Structure formats: C-alpha cells, structure tokens
Short mmCIF file of C-alpha atoms in Angstrom, two decimals:
data_model
loop_
_atom_site.label_atom_id
_atom_site.label_comp_id
_atom_site.label_asym_id
_atom_site.label_seq_id
_atom_site.Cartn_x
_atom_site.Cartn_y
_atom_site.Cartn_z
CA UNK A 1 -0.17 -0.20 -0.04
CA UNK A 2 1.42 3.34 -0.86
CA UNK A 3 2.46 5.48 2.13
CA UNK A 4 2.95 8.71 0.59
CA UNK A 5 0.44 11.44 1.25
CA UNK A 6 1.50 13.52 -1.81
CA UNK A 7 -0.78 12.30 -4.68
CA UNK A 8 -0.99 14.40 -7.83
CA UNK A 9 -4.91 15.46 -6.55
CA UNK A 10 -3.24 16.43 -3.53
CA UNK A 11 -0.70 19.07 -4.90
CA UNK A 12 -3.11 20.41 -7.28
CA UNK A 13 -4.81 23.95 -6.25
CA UNK A 14 -7.74 23.75 -4.31
CA UNK A 15 -9.16 27.01 -4.75
CA UNK A 16 -8.86 30.62 -3.20
CA UNK A 17 -11.53 31.14 -1.08
CA UNK A 18 -9.80 31.30 2.27
CA UNK A 19 -12.79 32.19 4.57
CA UNK A 20 -12.85 30.41 7.96
CA UNK A 21 -9.35 28.83 6.94
CA UNK A 22 -7.66 30.54 10.29
CA UNK A 23 -5.22 27.78 11.13
CA UNK A 24 -1.88 27.69 9.73
CA UNK A 25 0.60 25.02 9.65
CA UNK A 26 4.31 26.26 9.26
CA UNK A 27 6.77 23.21 8.42
CA UNK A 28 10.20 24.32 8.09
CA UNK A 29 11.67 22.28 4.67
CA UNK A 30 14.55 19.71 5.94
CA UNK A 31 15.25 21.81 8.75
CA UNK A 32 18.42 20.35 9.72
CA UNK A 33 19.51 20.25 6.36
CA UNK A 34 18.57 23.93 5.37
CA UNK A 35 20.52 25.30 8.68
CA UNK A 36 23.93 23.45 7.68
CA UNK A 37 23.17 24.99 4.25
CA UNK A 38 23.33 28.34 5.58
CA UNK A 39 26.93 27.75 6.88
CA UNK A 40 27.97 25.48 4.25
CA UNK A 41 26.80 27.18 1.03
CA UNK A 42 28.64 24.90 -1.29
CA UNK A 43 26.94 22.04 -0.50
CA UNK A 44 24.11 23.39 -2.07
CA UNK A 45 22.49 21.16 -4.87
CA UNK A 46 24.35 18.11 -3.63
CA UNK A 47 22.97 15.44 -1.42
CA UNK A 48 23.15 15.89 2.41
CA UNK A 49 22.47 13.69 5.32
CA UNK A 50 22.71 15.23 8.87
CA UNK A 51 23.17 12.45 11.68
CA UNK A 52 24.19 8.77 11.33
CA UNK A 53 27.64 9.10 10.87
CA UNK A 54 29.09 5.08 10.93
CA UNK A 55 26.07 4.16 12.66
CA UNK A 56 22.77 5.48 14.09
CA UNK A 57 20.14 6.91 12.24
CA UNK A 58 19.50 9.66 9.47
CA UNK A 59 18.31 12.75 11.17
CA UNK A 60 17.39 14.53 8.22
CA UNK A 61 18.17 14.59 4.23
CA UNK A 62 18.23 17.18 1.70
CA UNK A 63 15.78 16.70 -1.30
CA UNK A 64 18.69 15.58 -3.33
CA UNK A 65 19.16 12.95 -1.36
CA UNK A 66 15.88 11.79 -1.02
CA UNK A 67 15.53 11.14 -4.70
CA UNK A 68 17.99 8.27 -3.88
CA UNK A 69 15.63 6.94 -1.43
CA UNK A 70 17.19 8.50 1.91
CA UNK A 71 14.68 9.74 4.52
CA UNK A 72 14.77 10.48 8.15
CA UNK A 73 15.20 7.80 10.77
CA UNK A 74 16.74 5.24 8.17
CA UNK A 75 19.74 3.22 9.47
CA UNK A 76 22.79 4.97 8.45
CA UNK A 77 24.33 2.07 6.79
CA UNK A 78 21.42 1.91 4.44
CA UNK A 79 21.51 5.42 3.67
CA UNK A 80 24.86 5.22 2.79
CA UNK A 81 24.28 2.40 0.25
CA UNK A 82 21.94 4.06 -1.20
CA UNK A 83 23.34 7.38 -1.98
CA UNK A 84 27.18 7.04 -1.23
CA UNK A 85 28.02 10.08 -2.86
CA UNK A 86 25.96 11.94 -0.06
CA UNK A 87 27.91 14.28 2.44
CA UNK A 88 27.36 13.42 5.92
CA UNK A 89 27.39 15.91 8.50
CA UNK A 90 27.43 15.40 12.17
CA UNK A 91 23.92 17.31 14.28
CA UNK A 92 24.42 20.58 15.68
CA UNK A 93 21.42 20.77 17.75
CA UNK A 94 22.39 23.89 19.63
CA UNK A 95 22.80 25.41 16.05
CA UNK A 96 19.16 24.34 15.03
CA UNK A 97 17.85 25.48 18.45
CA UNK A 98 19.10 28.71 17.72
CA UNK A 99 17.73 29.10 14.37
CA UNK A 100 14.10 27.73 15.48
CA UNK A 101 14.05 30.35 18.10
CA UNK A 102 14.33 32.84 15.56
CA UNK A 103 11.48 31.15 13.22
CA UNK A 104 9.09 31.16 16.27
CA UNK A 105 9.86 35.02 16.87
CA UNK A 106 8.85 35.70 13.47
CA UNK A 107 5.63 33.58 14.00
CA UNK A 108 4.93 35.17 17.31
CA UNK A 109 4.53 38.75 15.67
CA UNK A 110 1.69 37.42 13.98
CA UNK A 111 -0.35 35.97 16.96
CA UNK A 112 -0.01 35.24 20.58
CA UNK A 113 -2.25 31.96 19.57
CA UNK A 114 1.07 29.93 18.33
CA UNK A 115 1.29 26.25 19.49
CA UNK A 116 4.91 24.77 18.93
CA UNK A 117 4.81 21.60 18.17
CA UNK A 118 8.59 20.67 17.54
CA UNK A 119 11.91 22.40 17.11
CA UNK A 120 10.77 23.15 13.15
CA UNK A 121 6.98 23.00 12.96
CA UNK A 122 4.07 25.10 14.55
CA UNK A 123 0.56 25.78 14.20
CA UNK A 124 -1.16 29.07 14.42
CA UNK A 125 -4.65 30.61 14.54
CA UNK A 126 -4.46 33.60 12.88
CA UNK A 127 -8.42 34.78 13.32
CA UNK A 128 -7.43 37.76 15.42
CA UNK A 129 -4.40 38.80 13.07
CA UNK A 130 -6.38 39.13 9.81
CA UNK A 131 -7.78 42.93 10.53
CA UNK A 132 -4.26 43.90 10.94
CA UNK A 133 -2.51 41.59 8.59
CA UNK A 134 -5.10 40.52 5.54
CA UNK A 135 -6.54 37.31 4.97
CA UNK A 136 -5.02 33.80 6.04
CA UNK A 137 -3.14 33.40 2.71
CA UNK A 138 -1.77 36.75 2.80
CA UNK A 139 -1.00 36.09 6.48
CA UNK A 140 0.88 32.91 5.12
CA UNK A 141 2.84 34.67 2.56
CA UNK A 142 4.21 37.04 4.72
CA UNK A 143 5.34 34.31 7.25
CA UNK A 144 7.57 32.47 4.25
CA UNK A 145 8.96 35.60 3.12
CA UNK A 146 9.83 36.79 6.51
CA UNK A 147 11.17 33.57 7.85
CA UNK A 148 13.29 33.38 4.57
CA UNK A 149 14.32 37.04 4.94
CA UNK A 150 15.39 37.13 8.47
CA UNK A 151 16.70 33.42 8.73
CA UNK A 152 17.79 32.08 5.41
CA UNK A 153 15.88 28.95 5.68
CA UNK A 154 12.79 27.70 3.88
CA UNK A 155 9.03 27.44 5.08
CA UNK A 156 6.24 25.88 3.78
CA UNK A 157 2.83 26.61 5.19
CA UNK A 158 -0.53 24.76 4.84
CA UNK A 159 -3.83 26.91 5.46
CA UNK A 160 -7.31 25.23 6.39
CA UNK A 161 -9.84 25.04 8.87
CA UNK A 162 -8.34 22.82 11.07
CA UNK A 163 -5.21 21.44 12.43
CA UNK A 164 -5.26 18.03 10.90
CA UNK A 165 -5.64 19.45 7.17
CA UNK A 166 -3.38 22.38 7.70
CA UNK A 167 -0.85 19.94 8.60
CA UNK A 168 -1.24 17.75 5.44
CA UNK A 169 -1.52 20.65 3.39
CA UNK A 170 1.94 21.93 4.59
CA UNK A 171 3.13 18.72 3.62
CA UNK A 172 1.96 18.98 0.28
CA UNK A 173 3.02 22.10 -0.26
CA UNK A 174 6.89 20.94 0.26
CA UNK A 175 9.17 22.11 -0.52
CA UNK A 176 8.87 25.63 -0.19
CA UNK A 177 5.36 25.82 -0.68
CA UNK A 178 2.15 27.35 0.43
CA UNK A 179 -1.38 25.21 0.09
CA UNK A 180 -4.66 26.55 0.78
CA UNK A 181 -7.53 23.93 1.22
CA UNK A 182 -10.69 25.67 1.21
CA UNK A 183 -13.69 24.60 3.66
CA UNK A 184 -15.67 23.50 0.56
CA UNK A 185 -12.83 21.41 -0.64
CA UNK A 186 -11.44 19.52 2.58
CA UNK A 187 -13.63 16.17 2.07
CA UNK A 188 -12.50 16.12 -1.64
CA UNK A 189 -9.11 17.02 -0.50
CA UNK A 190 -8.85 14.33 2.13
CA UNK A 191 -10.63 11.76 -0.04
CA UNK A 192 -7.93 12.09 -2.64
CA UNK A 193 -5.41 10.70 -0.02
CA UNK A 194 -3.90 7.21 0.75
CA UNK A 195 -5.45 6.49 4.08
CA UNK A 196 -1.59 6.55 5.53
CA UNK A 197 -1.99 10.06 5.47
CA UNK A 198 -4.46 10.54 8.29
CA UNK A 199 -3.19 11.46 11.55
CA UNK A 200 -3.00 8.14 13.84
CA UNK A 201 -2.44 5.82 10.80
CA UNK A 202 0.82 4.16 11.60
CA UNK A 203 2.45 1.19 10.03
CA UNK A 204 0.74 -1.74 12.15
CA UNK A 205 -2.90 0.02 11.58
CA UNK A 206 -2.04 0.61 7.76
CA UNK A 207 -1.40 -2.78 7.48
CA UNK A 208 -4.53 -3.96 9.17
CA UNK A 209 -6.47 -1.76 7.27
CA UNK A 210 -4.56 -2.74 4.10
CA UNK A 211 -5.90 -6.55 4.58
CA UNK A 212 -9.23 -5.01 4.85
CA UNK A 213 -8.97 -3.86 1.35
CA UNK A 214 -8.96 0.06 2.67
CA UNK A 215 -6.45 1.81 0.71
CA UNK A 216 -7.71 5.28 0.70
CA UNK A 217 -9.35 7.93 2.86
CA UNK A 218 -12.48 7.64 0.94
CA UNK A 219 -12.65 4.08 1.13
CA UNK A 220 -12.46 4.49 5.08
CA UNK A 221 -14.78 7.25 5.24
CA UNK A 222 -17.19 4.88 3.44
CA UNK A 223 -16.75 1.87 5.81
CA UNK A 224 -19.53 1.43 8.24
CA UNK A 225 -18.57 2.78 11.65
CA UNK A 226 -19.41 -0.85 13.54
CA UNK A 227 -16.70 -2.40 10.79
CA UNK A 228 -14.06 0.20 11.64
CA UNK A 229 -14.69 -0.83 15.27
CA UNK A 230 -14.14 -4.16 14.68
CA UNK A 231 -11.11 -3.60 12.78
CA UNK A 232 -9.34 -0.96 14.58
CA UNK A 233 -11.04 -0.97 18.04
CA UNK A 234 -13.80 1.82 18.94
CA UNK A 235 -11.90 4.54 19.91
CA UNK A 236 -9.24 4.41 17.18
CA UNK A 237 -12.11 3.69 14.26
CA UNK A 238 -14.42 6.49 15.56
CA UNK A 239 -11.61 9.03 15.43
CA UNK A 240 -10.00 8.12 12.20
CA UNK A 241 -13.56 8.23 10.71
CA UNK A 242 -14.20 11.61 11.91
CA UNK A 243 -10.72 12.85 10.50
CA UNK A 244 -11.73 11.14 7.15
CA UNK A 245 -14.86 13.33 6.93
CA UNK A 246 -12.68 16.43 7.97
CA UNK A 247 -14.00 16.67 11.83
CA UNK A 248 -11.10 18.00 13.90
CA UNK A 249 -11.97 19.66 16.73
CA UNK A 250 -8.77 20.34 18.52
CA UNK A 251 -7.82 23.97 18.91
CA UNK A 252 -4.38 25.45 18.54
CA UNK A 253 -3.18 25.49 22.04
CA UNK A 254 -0.91 28.45 22.82
CA UNK A 255 -0.33 26.99 26.23
CA UNK A 256 1.41 23.98 24.97
CA UNK A 257 3.68 22.17 27.73
CA UNK A 258 6.78 19.94 26.82
CA UNK A 259 6.30 16.43 28.18
CA UNK A 260 9.80 15.55 28.40
CA UNK A 261 13.20 16.31 27.41
CA UNK A 262 15.80 13.77 26.24
CA UNK A 263 19.13 12.88 24.56
CA UNK A 264 20.28 9.81 22.89
CA UNK A 265 23.99 8.67 22.09
CA UNK A 266 24.52 6.20 19.05
CA UNK A 267 28.23 4.78 19.88
CA UNK A 268 30.86 4.39 17.20
CA UNK A 269 32.02 1.01 18.80
CA UNK A 270 29.61 -1.09 21.03
CA UNK A 271 30.44 -0.50 24.76
CA UNK A 272 30.79 -2.91 27.23
CA UNK A 273 32.44 -1.06 30.32
CA UNK A 274 29.93 0.11 32.48
CA UNK A 275 31.85 3.18 33.81
CA UNK A 276 31.97 4.26 30.30
CA UNK A 277 28.27 4.40 30.15
CA UNK A 278 28.20 5.91 33.34
CA UNK A 279 30.05 8.85 31.88
CA UNK A 280 27.71 8.86 28.92
CA UNK A 281 24.91 9.49 31.40
CA UNK A 282 26.58 12.17 33.14
CA UNK A 283 27.03 14.08 29.81
CA UNK A 284 23.20 13.23 29.39
CA UNK A 285 22.14 14.73 32.72
CA UNK A 286 24.10 17.76 32.40
CA UNK A 287 22.39 18.38 28.60
CA UNK A 288 19.07 17.85 30.10
CA UNK A 289 19.23 19.57 33.15
CA UNK A 290 20.44 22.52 31.30
CA UNK A 291 17.57 22.29 28.97
CA UNK A 292 15.12 22.11 31.93
CA UNK A 293 16.39 25.32 33.41
CA UNK A 294 16.09 27.19 30.27
CA UNK A 295 12.57 26.13 29.78
CA UNK A 296 11.82 26.89 33.68
CA UNK A 297 10.64 23.53 34.41
CA UNK A 298 11.59 20.70 36.93
CA UNK A 299 11.26 16.73 36.21
CA UNK A 300 9.80 14.09 38.27
CA UNK A 301 10.63 10.96 36.43
CA UNK A 302 13.90 10.15 35.04
CA UNK A 303 13.93 7.08 32.07
CA UNK A 304 16.98 5.42 30.49
CA UNK A 305 17.04 3.24 27.15
CA UNK A 306 19.68 0.81 26.60
CA UNK A 307 20.08 -0.74 23.47
CA UNK A 308 22.30 -3.85 22.97
CA UNK A 309 24.51 -4.73 19.83
CA UNK A 310 21.95 -7.12 18.97
CA UNK A 311 19.24 -4.04 18.83
CA UNK A 312 17.48 -5.55 22.05
CA UNK A 313 16.12 -2.30 23.38
CA UNK A 314 15.15 -1.96 27.31
CA UNK A 315 13.56 1.09 28.78
CA UNK A 316 13.53 1.51 32.53
CA UNK A 317 12.49 4.61 34.42
CA UNK A 318 12.21 5.98 38.17
CA UNK A 319 9.76 8.67 39.96
CA UNK A 320 11.98 11.10 41.47
CA UNK A 321 11.12 11.67 45.55
CA UNK A 322 11.05 15.61 44.45
CA UNK A 323 11.01 17.40 40.83
CA UNK A 324 14.53 18.70 39.94
CA UNK A 325 16.26 20.68 37.36
CA UNK A 326 19.85 19.36 38.54
CA UNK A 327 21.99 17.00 36.43
CA UNK A 328 23.16 15.50 39.85
CA UNK A 329 19.76 14.21 40.66
CA UNK A 330 19.17 13.25 37.15
CA UNK A 331 22.35 11.43 36.84
CA UNK A 332 21.80 9.58 40.23
CA UNK A 333 18.53 8.45 39.25
CA UNK A 334 19.77 7.53 35.68
CA UNK A 335 22.85 5.15 37.52
CA UNK A 336 20.75 3.33 39.68
CA UNK A 337 18.61 2.40 36.82
CA UNK A 338 21.42 1.24 34.65
CA UNK A 339 22.99 -0.71 37.72
CA UNK A 340 19.77 -2.98 37.00
CA UNK A 341 20.85 -3.35 33.77
CA UNK A 342 22.80 -6.22 32.62
CA UNK A 343 25.63 -5.40 29.82
CA UNK A 344 26.01 -8.21 27.73
CA UNK A 345 29.47 -9.51 26.65
CA UNK A 346 28.89 -7.79 22.88
CA UNK A 347 28.29 -4.57 24.69
CA UNK A 348 25.53 -1.52 24.29
CA UNK A 349 24.97 0.34 21.11
CA UNK A 350 22.98 3.25 22.33
CA UNK A 351 22.24 4.92 25.52
CA UNK A 352 19.51 7.56 26.30
CA UNK A 353 18.36 9.45 29.27
CA UNK A 354 15.09 11.32 29.41
CA UNK A 355 13.45 13.77 32.13
CA UNK A 356 9.66 13.17 32.28
CA UNK A 357 6.79 14.49 33.91
CA UNK A 358 7.40 18.06 33.50
CA UNK A 359 6.21 20.99 35.90
CA UNK A 360 6.49 24.47 35.61
CA UNK A 361 9.38 25.61 37.73
CA UNK A 362 7.50 28.64 39.33
CA UNK A 363 4.55 26.47 40.41
CA UNK A 364 4.03 24.04 43.18
CA UNK A 365 7.82 23.54 43.42
CA UNK A 366 8.62 22.70 47.00
CA UNK A 367 12.60 22.10 47.82
CA UNK A 368 13.35 19.20 50.56
CA UNK A 369 13.98 20.46 54.10
CA UNK A 370 17.60 19.49 53.55
CA UNK A 371 18.05 20.56 50.41
CA UNK A 372 21.60 21.97 49.82
CA UNK A 373 21.77 25.25 48.01
CA UNK A 374 24.85 24.95 46.54
CA UNK A 375 24.50 22.29 44.81
CA UNK A 376 22.09 24.60 42.69
CA UNK A 377 24.47 27.55 42.32
CA UNK A 378 27.26 25.57 40.75
CA UNK A 379 24.92 24.28 38.11
CA UNK A 380 23.30 27.47 37.38
CA UNK A 381 26.76 29.29 37.12
CA UNK A 382 27.83 26.68 34.65
CA UNK A 383 24.74 27.86 32.57
CA UNK A 384 26.25 31.15 32.58
CA UNK A 385 29.39 30.19 31.61
CA UNK A 386 28.25 28.13 28.54
CA UNK A 387 25.62 30.97 27.40
CA UNK A 388 29.00 33.10 27.08
CA UNK A 389 31.51 30.37 25.87
CA UNK A 390 29.67 27.55 24.23
CA UNK A 391 28.28 24.28 25.43
CA UNK A 392 31.60 22.84 26.31
CA UNK A 393 32.95 26.14 28.00
CA UNK A 394 32.68 24.17 31.51
CA UNK A 395 32.33 20.60 31.85
CA UNK A 396 32.68 18.33 35.07
CA UNK A 397 36.14 16.90 35.71
CA UNK A 398 34.81 13.51 34.88
CA UNK A 399 33.91 14.35 31.56
CA UNK A 400 37.09 16.06 30.85
CA UNK A 401 38.55 14.21 27.47
CA UNK A 402 40.75 11.02 27.69
CA UNK A 403 42.78 9.29 25.37
CA UNK A 404 40.61 6.39 25.50
CA UNK A 405 37.45 7.82 24.40
CA UNK A 406 36.38 6.15 21.45
CA UNK A 407 32.69 6.36 21.19
CA UNK A 408 31.30 9.04 19.10
CA UNK A 409 28.11 10.76 20.10
CA UNK A 410 24.92 10.96 17.90
CA UNK A 411 22.28 13.01 19.75
CA UNK A 412 18.99 13.20 18.39
CA UNK A 413 15.93 15.59 19.59
CA UNK A 414 12.65 14.25 19.30
CA UNK A 415 9.11 15.81 18.68
CA UNK A 416 7.73 16.99 21.82
CA UNK A 417 10.95 16.28 23.72
CA UNK A 418 13.19 19.52 23.19
CA UNK A 419 12.66 22.60 25.19
CA UNK A 420 14.16 25.54 23.09
#
C-alpha cells in the first residue's frame, strides 16, 4: 500500500476562498539540512545527510538525497548504501535550536495563538490577526517571506479550517510552498489521499486496513462504523472516521507544555565498560538539566533507554522523590537504573536519558528541607559560562576528554522532547 500522502490530486490547487481557514501549519523544509546549508553554502544542490555517521540513524536528508530513497530515521548504513556520494554531517542541535528560536519569533509577531509542536513546526490560529495583516493566505505569504528573509531557511505553510488538514496541506506544499484547502474542498482533498496520510495511521494500523481492502481515505470514510470498530477498536475507528470526513475539533493551544526532554547517544563502537556508560549518562544528565533550566521546568521522573548490540532495547524509569532541574539528581537516578541492567558481552550500541513528568518551575515546587543550595548554584553558574563561551565552555572534571574515549556521540532531539 502506498504510504505517501503526496498524490497528484493533493498537490493541485484546491481553490482561493480562504474564509474560515484561520489555522496555519508552518513546517520548515528539511530543517536540519537547511540550517547546515546556511553555514555550508557550497553544499547546495548536493545530496546531504545530517546525522547517522558510521552508525545510528539519519536525522534529516536533503531533497537531493531523498531522490535516492534516503529519509529520516533510516539506518545510516542503509542511507550510505543508497547514496554513497552524499555528504554526511554531524548534527548540531544547539545551532538548530538557535535558528528555531528565530523562526518562532517571526511567528509570534503574527499572533499569540501559537503552538510550537517541535523544533521545526508550529500551528497558528490567525483569526485575531486578519484585520491587522490581511487574509489567512496573505498572512501565510508574509510568514514565508519573513522567515526566509530573517533566517535564510525555507518554510512551507498549509492553510485550512483545522489542524489536521492544515498539517496535511503543509506537507503537500513542500518544498518551499503554500497550499490552501478551502472549507468546501476539505472532504475532496482528504478523500484523494491514501489512508496512511491520516493522523494516527501508523505502520501497524495501515497494514490492518490494507488487509481489509481499505487503501484510501475515501474508502475508510465510507466504511460502516461498526466495521471500523471491529477492525481498529472503537476509539481509533471513531477517531479516524471523523478525520476522514474533515472533523477535527482540536484548537491551537498556545499553552503547549513539553512532556519531556531527552538525549540519546549511538556509539561508534559497542561499549562493554559500565563506567564508560556512566560517563555518557553524566554528560546526558547535564544536557537535559541545562535544557530544563532554560525552559524553567522541573522533572518528576527519569527514564533511560539501553539498546544492545543485537538491537534488543530496554527501557527503565524511576519517579524522583522531588522534582528537579539538576544534573546530579538526573544522573543519580539514571545510574541507579543502569545498575539494574545487565551489560551483555557484545556491548551496548545506544544509551539514552530522558527527564519526564515536567512541571512549571514557578508553580508548586517545594524544595526538600535538607536541600543544599550550593548544588543548584554551581549548575546555574555553569549555565552562565556556557551561554557566554559555548556548550563546552565548562564541564565536570569527570567528563574531560581522555585518550581512550573512542565512542562518538550522535544526539537526536525528538518531537515534543526539546525545550527551546
């Protein structure tokens, strides 16, 4: 079954009447690659891959690389086999967050009804900006022009009456385009798509629908609800049926709160030494803690992910006795979790740490009675040094490079997991 939502019907113009289409979805095109091209203009027009050096997965691929079948989340070895001439660059997430902040600052000039859903995409409800800035499509054109002028990176924008359709429209507008789906064209637009385009249809549910002969959104829309309930379950079947008919009541939520922050490291060589893994956890704890403090939130739970050389993946989590934004606390919990995981003889391929159950740092956080204030002072002082001299301006002594450090870091910021 085709999984691509970019059918010829979806790419054509769907009309010019944007009345009532106040939801915009702004999506940066191949964002990590676009940022890299700002600093490496000599690579324009060439296939470029970000992340996935030696091992790990692709974080982003230029459109030139995509022509060879390379896509994000693809194993690095597969990407290099498909496109051996590609230029492979390491990820620079501090740089991506910097440009992301500039993009979001442009969007914030349009309306406070702004919901950032990841480092490179956001929803806007522009109903309150129409009198000041013009029609929704005029606002979308202004956004694309200003984002390009101020940041140098391209943005595609979808304009529609709901979040679901606006996001699909921005996908079909890529690369570097704008697509309006008028209210009266919503159902025809959706029904021209493969069922995999619907929000909530993943690989497993797509295979289930395919076995029942449901390959398009139109076919799903005309499938009796009782049958969909039997195939997918009542909740999923009901939700997909509503989306197939253009019903999406979700509002743009300006009060979006991140659920977690985390980082993962894929190693150039599998690691068998537990102390080396603990050093990785310590670095990750400091990265996560710095992002918690930058976002002024506290974590109530710590989780780790361990992937063995044979790709067996384990997850462990621990609820903290008190919310924290300190690396010492995150590391202590992560180290204890790692202590309960057996390190196989073949070693560990990937290790990740995540701070979860985030709470606003200004609301309801009560320090422990025996809390040592100097712990927080030291880490906040490190934040100040890094802000002035860069992310490696100061490090804990145990993280200073040693001669036997052979593993290489590949960090990936996931959707809804990065505070910027």
